[in-house]
Structures are given as C-alpha cells and as structure tokens.
Amino acid sequence: MAVGSTLGRRLPVMADVAKEAGVSHQTVSRVLNDHPNVRSETRTRVLQAIDKLGYRRNLVARALVTKHSRTLGVVSFDTTLYGPASTVYGIEQAARAAGYFVSIVSLKSIDRAGVRDALDYLADQGVDGIVVVAPQRSAACALDDLPLGVPTVAVEGGEAGGVPVVSVDQVEGGRLATEHLLSLGHETVWHVSGPSDWLEAEGRVAGWRAALEQAGREAPRPLAGDWSPRSGYEAGRSLASMRNVTAVFVANDQMALGVLRAFTEQGVRVPERVSVVGFDDIPESEFFSPPLTTIRQDFGAVGRHSIEVLVRQLEGGPQERERLVVPPVFVARASTAWA
C-alpha cells in the first residue's frame, strides 16, 4: 500500500517521505538541507516524494536544532507613504530571494520606547537578524540600545549608532534636482521640504543648498511640508503669488502633485512660467499634468543591499559598522524648461 493512502488527514512527516522515496531518514534530511553528498537521482526521488505527499518541514523543530529560524525581522514606520512602503517591499523580496522569511512590525508613531519594544519583540521571536527602516532621527537614535547578539542593519538611518546603514544618497538627489534647474538658466531654485525630523528631508535640503552655494546663488527660505499632496498644495498657493519664482524643487512627488494643482488653479503654467522637479519617481508621476521631472530612488537596490549586509553578518562576516549608499537617478520629463 502506498504511503499516501495511509496518511488520511494526518500531516506527512519526514519518515513518510523516506518510506515513499525508499531512502533513510538521514537522506531526506540531507536533501532538505541541500547537502552536496546526495546523488542526483536520489535527490530527485526525495523531492518527488515531498511533492506527492505535500510534506512541509517543521520550521520550529529545525530552528531548535540549527539555532537559526531563517526568519528576519523588519521594523518599519508609516508604510502609507510611498518611500517607506517601497523600502519594506524591497527588503521583503530580497530576503525571500536569499531564503529567509520576514516578520514585520509596523509602528504608527516613532519614539525610543516604541522602537525598543519592537526590537525586543522580534528578538523574543528568535529572528536571526533585524532590518530597521529608520527615516526619522528619533528612530535612528533608538538604535543606540539594541538587543545583544542580534545582527541589525538600519535603512536610511543616518549616523545610527554602531550598526551598518544602507541608504539612498539623499544629498546627491537634492543636488541633481537643483543643478538641473540651474542649468536651464533659472536664477535660483525654491524648495518645498519634507518634515524637519526626517533624515531624507534633511539630506535633500542639504543637497539643494550645496548646489545653490556652489553656483553662487542665494537660497530662498524653504517652505515646509509634511509629504502630503495637501501640504504641497498650500506651498504651491504661496509660491504662485510670488512673481519671482521660476523654479521649484519639491522634496517628494506627492507634494509636487499638490504644487501642480495649486499652480493650475492660479493660472501659473508649468513649465512655461515655473519649472518643477519632484523626488521619488512614484508610478503616477509620469501621468501628472505635465509629466513630472523627478529623482528616482532604487528601493529594490536598497532592499538587496540591506539583506546582503545582514546575511554577511549572519554568516560570520565582519560586524563593524559600514555605510552603503545607493545613488539616485535623475528622470527628465516635461515639467521643466528653459527660463
């Protein structure tokens, strides 16, 4: 009688796979752990038995034996925003490609206690390592007090304690946007910034200022936003009332959408009167009116690099702090023109 017919509603175990394939329990274990010392025809027979029986390995039991859960923890914040959500997605895809499961803790608000609780929770779950998406300074500061023995990587973490950091070069992104507008003959570039406690906003402001200073141009006072289209809309209404504004760098595409709406309502034509550059290259930006010139962040690369750095630690690699920077990419569309 075949093994499958004797199982009934019982879940198959490794011994059932061994019996179906006609091999030992140890051979099945070697195949599951991708051991090289298994003949190819034997490996094929075991894999066919696994597929036929619908066997699923007991990850809890495996973790007890190997001391590794093959699970990585991710702490994230405000995944309603395009940047953090895309970053988490990139991390999750990279982790799965590397053979790891992902456990995500998403926090509504960022404070030291909340970050610490999330890190402790993941450590208690037995994760092998943790990636913290830390776009705000308060989150980065919380990484100074990490659970002992748990390898950790910060994404967009600034100078995050003693842990490795993977980030997009926000300063370079701000510089690219501003230099593009200056190259079109604009006397100066106005800026709609993100929230002051966000490291990304801080970096984009720094790049904007550096480009203007290098060109010997005065930096106007930034208009502060909160990443939302509504805040961009309010900034756009203010900018539309200023006749000397001909170029605007907006710190994200969502706020740029609000700026464009305000300009349209006030009769300010883009790019004929004012050129606008955004940041992020969200999927909708090429369908704005006009299609938005912007700065693209490679969130897939951020995810891959953060997992690569973490896996190197897990495999006994160097534990010292390192910083890996992903370059931004300028994307030219129809929202900018010669002054």
Coordinates of C-alpha atoms in Angstrom, one line a residue:
M1 CA 0.0 0.0 0.0
A2 CA 1.4 3.5 -0.9
V3 CA 2.3 5.8 1.9
G4 CA -0.1 8.4 0.8
S5 CA -3.1 6.2 1.3
T6 CA -2.3 5.5 4.9
L7 CA -1.9 9.1 6.0
G8 CA -5.6 10.1 6.0
R9 CA -5.9 13.5 7.5
R10 CA -2.6 13.3 9.3
L11 CA 0.1 15.6 8.0
P12 CA 3.1 13.8 6.5
V13 CA 6.3 13.7 8.4
M14 CA 9.9 13.1 7.3
A15 CA 9.6 9.3 7.9
D16 CA 6.7 9.2 5.4
V17 CA 8.9 10.9 2.8
A18 CA 11.7 8.4 3.5
K19 CA 9.4 5.4 3.1
E20 CA 7.8 6.8 -0.1
A21 CA 11.3 7.5 -1.6
G22 CA 12.8 4.3 -0.4
V23 CA 15.6 6.1 1.4
S24 CA 16.7 6.7 5.0
H25 CA 15.5 9.5 7.3
Q26 CA 19.0 10.9 7.2
T27 CA 19.0 11.1 3.4
V28 CA 15.7 13.1 3.4
S29 CA 17.3 15.4 5.9
R30 CA 20.4 15.9 3.7
V31 CA 18.2 16.7 0.7
L32 CA 16.1 19.3 2.8
N33 CA 19.3 20.9 3.9
D34 CA 20.8 21.0 0.4
H35 CA 23.7 18.8 1.4
P36 CA 26.1 18.2 -1.6
N37 CA 26.7 14.5 -0.8
V38 CA 23.5 13.2 -2.3
R39 CA 23.3 11.5 -5.7
S40 CA 21.2 13.5 -8.2
E41 CA 18.8 10.6 -8.8
T42 CA 18.3 10.1 -5.1
R43 CA 17.6 13.9 -4.6
T44 CA 15.1 13.8 -7.4
R45 CA 13.3 10.8 -5.9
V46 CA 13.1 12.5 -2.5
L47 CA 11.8 15.8 -4.0
Q48 CA 9.2 13.9 -5.9
A49 CA 8.1 12.1 -2.7
I50 CA 7.9 15.5 -0.9
D51 CA 5.7 16.9 -3.7
K52 CA 3.5 13.9 -3.8
L53 CA 2.8 13.8 -0.1
G54 CA 2.6 17.6 0.4
Y55 CA 5.3 17.4 3.1
R56 CA 6.1 20.7 4.9
R57 CA 9.1 20.8 7.1
N58 CA 8.7 21.8 10.7
L59 CA 10.5 25.1 10.9
V60 CA 10.2 25.3 14.7
A61 CA 11.9 22.0 15.1
R62 CA 14.5 22.9 12.6
A63 CA 15.3 26.1 14.4
L64 CA 15.7 24.2 17.7
V65 CA 18.3 22.0 16.1
T66 CA 20.2 24.5 13.9
K67 CA 19.8 27.5 16.2
H68 CA 18.6 29.5 13.2
S69 CA 15.0 30.4 12.3
R70 CA 15.7 31.5 8.7
T71 CA 13.5 34.5 9.7
L72 CA 14.5 38.2 9.6
G73 CA 12.7 40.9 11.4
V74 CA 11.8 44.3 9.9
V75 CA 10.8 47.3 11.9
S76 CA 9.0 50.0 9.7
F77 CA 7.2 53.2 10.2
D78 CA 4.2 54.8 8.3
T79 CA 4.0 52.4 5.4
T80 CA 1.2 54.6 3.9
L81 CA 4.0 56.7 2.4
Y82 CA 5.5 55.6 -0.9
G83 CA 9.1 55.6 0.2
P84 CA 8.8 53.5 3.4
A85 CA 6.3 51.1 1.8
S86 CA 8.5 50.6 -1.2
T87 CA 11.6 50.1 1.0
V88 CA 9.8 47.4 3.1
Y89 CA 8.7 45.7 -0.1
G90 CA 12.3 45.7 -1.5
I91 CA 13.6 44.3 1.8
E92 CA 11.0 41.5 1.8
Q93 CA 11.6 40.5 -1.8
A94 CA 15.4 40.4 -1.2
A95 CA 15.0 38.4 2.0
R96 CA 12.8 35.8 0.2
A97 CA 15.3 35.6 -2.6
A98 CA 18.0 34.8 0.0
G99 CA 15.9 32.1 1.5
Y100 CA 14.6 33.9 4.6
F101 CA 11.1 34.5 5.9
V102 CA 10.2 38.0 7.1
S103 CA 8.4 39.1 10.2
I104 CA 7.3 42.8 10.0
V105 CA 6.5 45.1 12.9
S106 CA 4.9 48.4 11.7
L107 CA 4.8 51.3 14.2
K108 CA 2.3 54.2 14.0
S109 CA 4.5 56.6 15.9
I110 CA 8.2 56.8 16.3
D111 CA 9.7 57.1 19.8
R112 CA 12.5 55.4 21.6
A113 CA 10.2 53.2 23.7
G114 CA 8.2 52.0 20.7
V115 CA 11.3 51.1 18.7
R116 CA 12.8 49.3 21.7
D117 CA 9.6 47.3 22.2
A118 CA 9.6 46.3 18.5
L119 CA 13.2 45.2 18.7
D120 CA 12.6 43.2 21.9
Y121 CA 9.6 41.6 20.4
L122 CA 11.4 40.4 17.3
A123 CA 14.4 39.2 19.4
D124 CA 12.0 37.2 21.5
Q125 CA 10.6 35.6 18.3
G126 CA 14.0 34.2 17.6
V127 CA 14.7 36.1 14.4
D128 CA 18.2 35.7 13.0
G129 CA 18.6 39.4 12.3
I130 CA 16.7 42.7 12.1
V131 CA 16.4 45.4 9.5
V132 CA 15.2 48.8 10.9
V133 CA 13.7 51.3 8.4
A134 CA 14.7 54.4 10.3
P135 CA 13.9 57.5 8.2
Q136 CA 13.4 59.8 11.2
R137 CA 16.1 61.0 13.6
S138 CA 14.2 59.7 16.7
A139 CA 14.2 56.2 15.2
A140 CA 17.9 56.3 14.3
C141 CA 18.7 57.4 17.9
A142 CA 16.8 54.4 19.3
L143 CA 19.3 52.1 17.6
D144 CA 21.9 53.1 20.2
D145 CA 20.4 50.5 22.5
L146 CA 20.0 47.2 20.6
P147 CA 19.2 43.7 21.8
L148 CA 22.5 41.9 22.4
G149 CA 23.5 39.3 19.9
V150 CA 21.0 40.1 17.2
P151 CA 22.7 41.4 14.0
T152 CA 21.0 44.6 12.8
V153 CA 21.1 46.9 9.8
A154 CA 19.5 50.3 9.5
V155 CA 17.9 51.7 6.3
E156 CA 18.0 55.5 5.9
G157 CA 19.4 55.5 9.4
G158 CA 21.8 58.5 9.3
E159 CA 24.5 58.0 11.9
A160 CA 22.7 55.2 13.5
G161 CA 24.8 54.1 16.5
G162 CA 27.2 51.3 15.7
V163 CA 25.1 49.4 13.2
P164 CA 25.6 49.2 9.4
V165 CA 23.5 51.6 7.4
V166 CA 22.1 51.3 3.8
S167 CA 20.6 54.4 2.3
V168 CA 19.9 56.3 -0.9
D169 CA 22.2 59.4 -1.3
Q170 CA 19.6 62.0 -0.5
V171 CA 22.1 64.8 -0.6
E172 CA 23.1 63.9 -4.2
G173 CA 19.4 63.6 -5.1
G174 CA 18.8 67.2 -3.9
R175 CA 21.9 68.4 -5.7
L176 CA 20.9 66.7 -9.0
A177 CA 17.4 68.3 -8.9
T178 CA 18.8 71.7 -8.2
E179 CA 21.6 71.6 -10.7
H180 CA 19.2 70.6 -13.4
L181 CA 17.0 73.6 -12.8
L182 CA 20.1 76.0 -12.6
S183 CA 21.4 74.5 -15.9
L184 CA 18.1 75.7 -17.5
G185 CA 19.0 79.3 -16.7
H186 CA 16.9 79.8 -13.6
E187 CA 18.4 82.4 -11.2
T188 CA 17.6 80.4 -8.1
V189 CA 15.5 77.4 -7.0
W190 CA 12.8 77.4 -4.4
H191 CA 12.3 74.4 -2.2
V192 CA 9.3 72.7 -0.7
S193 CA 10.9 70.5 2.0
G194 CA 9.7 67.4 3.9
P195 CA 9.3 67.3 7.7
S196 CA 12.4 68.6 9.6
D197 CA 12.7 65.4 11.7
W198 CA 13.0 63.2 8.6
L199 CA 16.6 62.3 7.7
E200 CA 15.6 62.1 4.0
A201 CA 14.2 65.6 4.1
E202 CA 17.3 66.9 5.8
G203 CA 19.6 65.3 3.1
R204 CA 17.5 66.8 0.3
V205 CA 17.7 70.3 1.8
A206 CA 21.5 69.9 2.2
G207 CA 21.9 68.9 -1.5
W208 CA 19.7 71.8 -2.6
R209 CA 21.7 74.3 -0.5
A210 CA 25.0 72.9 -1.6
A211 CA 24.1 73.2 -5.3
L212 CA 23.0 76.8 -4.9
E213 CA 26.0 77.8 -2.9
Q214 CA 28.4 76.2 -5.5
A215 CA 26.6 78.2 -8.2
G216 CA 26.9 81.4 -6.1
R217 CA 23.1 81.7 -5.8
E218 CA 21.1 82.8 -2.8
A219 CA 18.9 80.1 -1.2
P220 CA 15.3 81.2 -0.6
R221 CA 13.7 80.2 2.7
P222 CA 12.2 76.7 2.2
L223 CA 8.5 76.1 2.5
A224 CA 7.9 73.2 4.9
G225 CA 5.6 70.3 4.0
D226 CA 4.6 67.0 5.6
W227 CA 5.0 64.8 2.5
S228 CA 1.2 65.0 1.7
P229 CA -0.3 66.5 -1.5
R230 CA -2.3 68.9 0.7
S231 CA 0.9 70.4 2.2
G232 CA 2.3 70.7 -1.3
Y233 CA -0.9 72.4 -2.4
E234 CA -0.6 75.0 0.4
A235 CA 3.0 75.7 -0.5
G236 CA 2.1 75.9 -4.2
R237 CA -0.5 78.6 -3.4
S238 CA 2.2 80.7 -1.6
L239 CA 4.7 80.2 -4.5
A240 CA 2.1 81.1 -7.1
S241 CA 1.7 84.5 -5.5
M242 CA 5.4 85.3 -6.0
R243 CA 6.2 86.7 -9.4
N244 CA 10.0 86.0 -9.0
V245 CA 9.5 82.2 -8.6
T246 CA 10.6 80.4 -11.8
A247 CA 11.9 77.0 -10.5
V248 CA 10.8 74.8 -7.6
F249 CA 12.4 71.6 -6.2
V250 CA 9.8 69.6 -4.2
A251 CA 11.0 67.0 -1.7
N252 CA 8.6 64.3 -2.9
D253 CA 6.3 63.6 -5.8
Q254 CA 3.1 63.6 -3.7
M255 CA 3.8 67.2 -2.6
A256 CA 4.7 68.1 -6.2
L257 CA 1.2 66.9 -7.2
G258 CA -0.2 69.4 -4.8
V259 CA 2.1 72.2 -6.1
L260 CA 1.0 71.5 -9.7
R261 CA -2.7 71.6 -8.6
A262 CA -2.2 75.0 -6.9
F263 CA -0.3 76.4 -9.9
T264 CA -3.1 75.3 -12.3
E265 CA -5.8 76.9 -10.2
Q266 CA -3.8 80.2 -10.0
G267 CA -3.1 80.2 -13.7
V268 CA 0.7 79.5 -13.3
R269 CA 1.7 77.4 -16.3
V270 CA 4.2 74.6 -15.9
P271 CA 6.9 74.6 -17.3
E272 CA 6.3 77.8 -19.3
R273 CA 6.4 80.1 -16.3
V274 CA 7.6 77.8 -13.5
S275 CA 9.7 74.6 -13.7
V276 CA 9.0 71.8 -11.1
V277 CA 11.1 68.8 -10.1
G278 CA 9.9 66.2 -7.6
F279 CA 11.6 63.3 -5.8
D280 CA 10.8 59.5 -5.6
D281 CA 9.5 58.8 -9.1
I282 CA 6.2 57.3 -7.9
P283 CA 4.4 55.2 -10.5
E284 CA 1.9 58.0 -11.1
S285 CA 4.4 60.8 -11.7
E286 CA 4.8 60.2 -15.4
F287 CA 1.0 60.7 -15.7
F288 CA 0.9 64.0 -13.8
S289 CA 0.0 67.1 -15.9
P290 CA 2.6 67.8 -17.1
P291 CA 4.6 64.5 -16.6
L292 CA 6.9 65.2 -13.7
T293 CA 10.6 65.5 -13.9
T294 CA 11.9 63.8 -10.7
I295 CA 14.6 61.9 -8.9
R296 CA 14.2 58.1 -8.7
Q297 CA 15.2 56.1 -5.7
D298 CA 16.1 52.4 -6.3
F299 CA 14.2 50.8 -3.4
G300 CA 15.0 47.3 -4.9
A301 CA 18.7 48.0 -4.6
V302 CA 18.2 49.3 -1.0
G303 CA 16.4 46.1 -0.1
R304 CA 19.1 43.8 -1.7
H305 CA 22.0 45.6 -0.1
S306 CA 20.4 45.7 3.3
I307 CA 19.8 41.9 3.2
E308 CA 23.3 41.3 1.8
V309 CA 24.9 43.2 4.6
L310 CA 22.8 41.4 7.2
V311 CA 23.4 38.0 5.7
R312 CA 27.2 38.6 5.7
Q313 CA 26.9 39.2 9.5
L314 CA 24.9 36.1 10.0
E315 CA 27.5 34.0 8.1
G316 CA 30.2 35.2 10.3
G317 CA 31.4 38.2 8.3
P318 CA 32.7 41.5 9.7
Q319 CA 30.5 43.0 12.4
E320 CA 31.9 46.5 12.2
R321 CA 29.8 49.5 11.2
E322 CA 29.7 50.2 7.4
R323 CA 27.7 52.6 5.3
L324 CA 26.4 51.6 1.8
V325 CA 25.0 54.3 -0.3
V326 CA 22.7 53.8 -3.3
P327 CA 22.9 56.5 -6.0
P328 CA 19.7 58.3 -7.0
V329 CA 18.8 58.7 -10.7
F330 CA 17.6 61.8 -12.4
V331 CA 14.4 61.3 -14.6
A332 CA 13.7 64.0 -17.1
R333 CA 10.1 64.6 -18.2
A334 CA 8.0 67.6 -19.2
S335 CA 7.7 69.7 -16.1
T336 CA 10.9 71.7 -16.6
A337 CA 12.0 74.1 -19.3
W338 CA 14.5 76.9 -20.1
A339 CA 13.9 80.0 -18.1

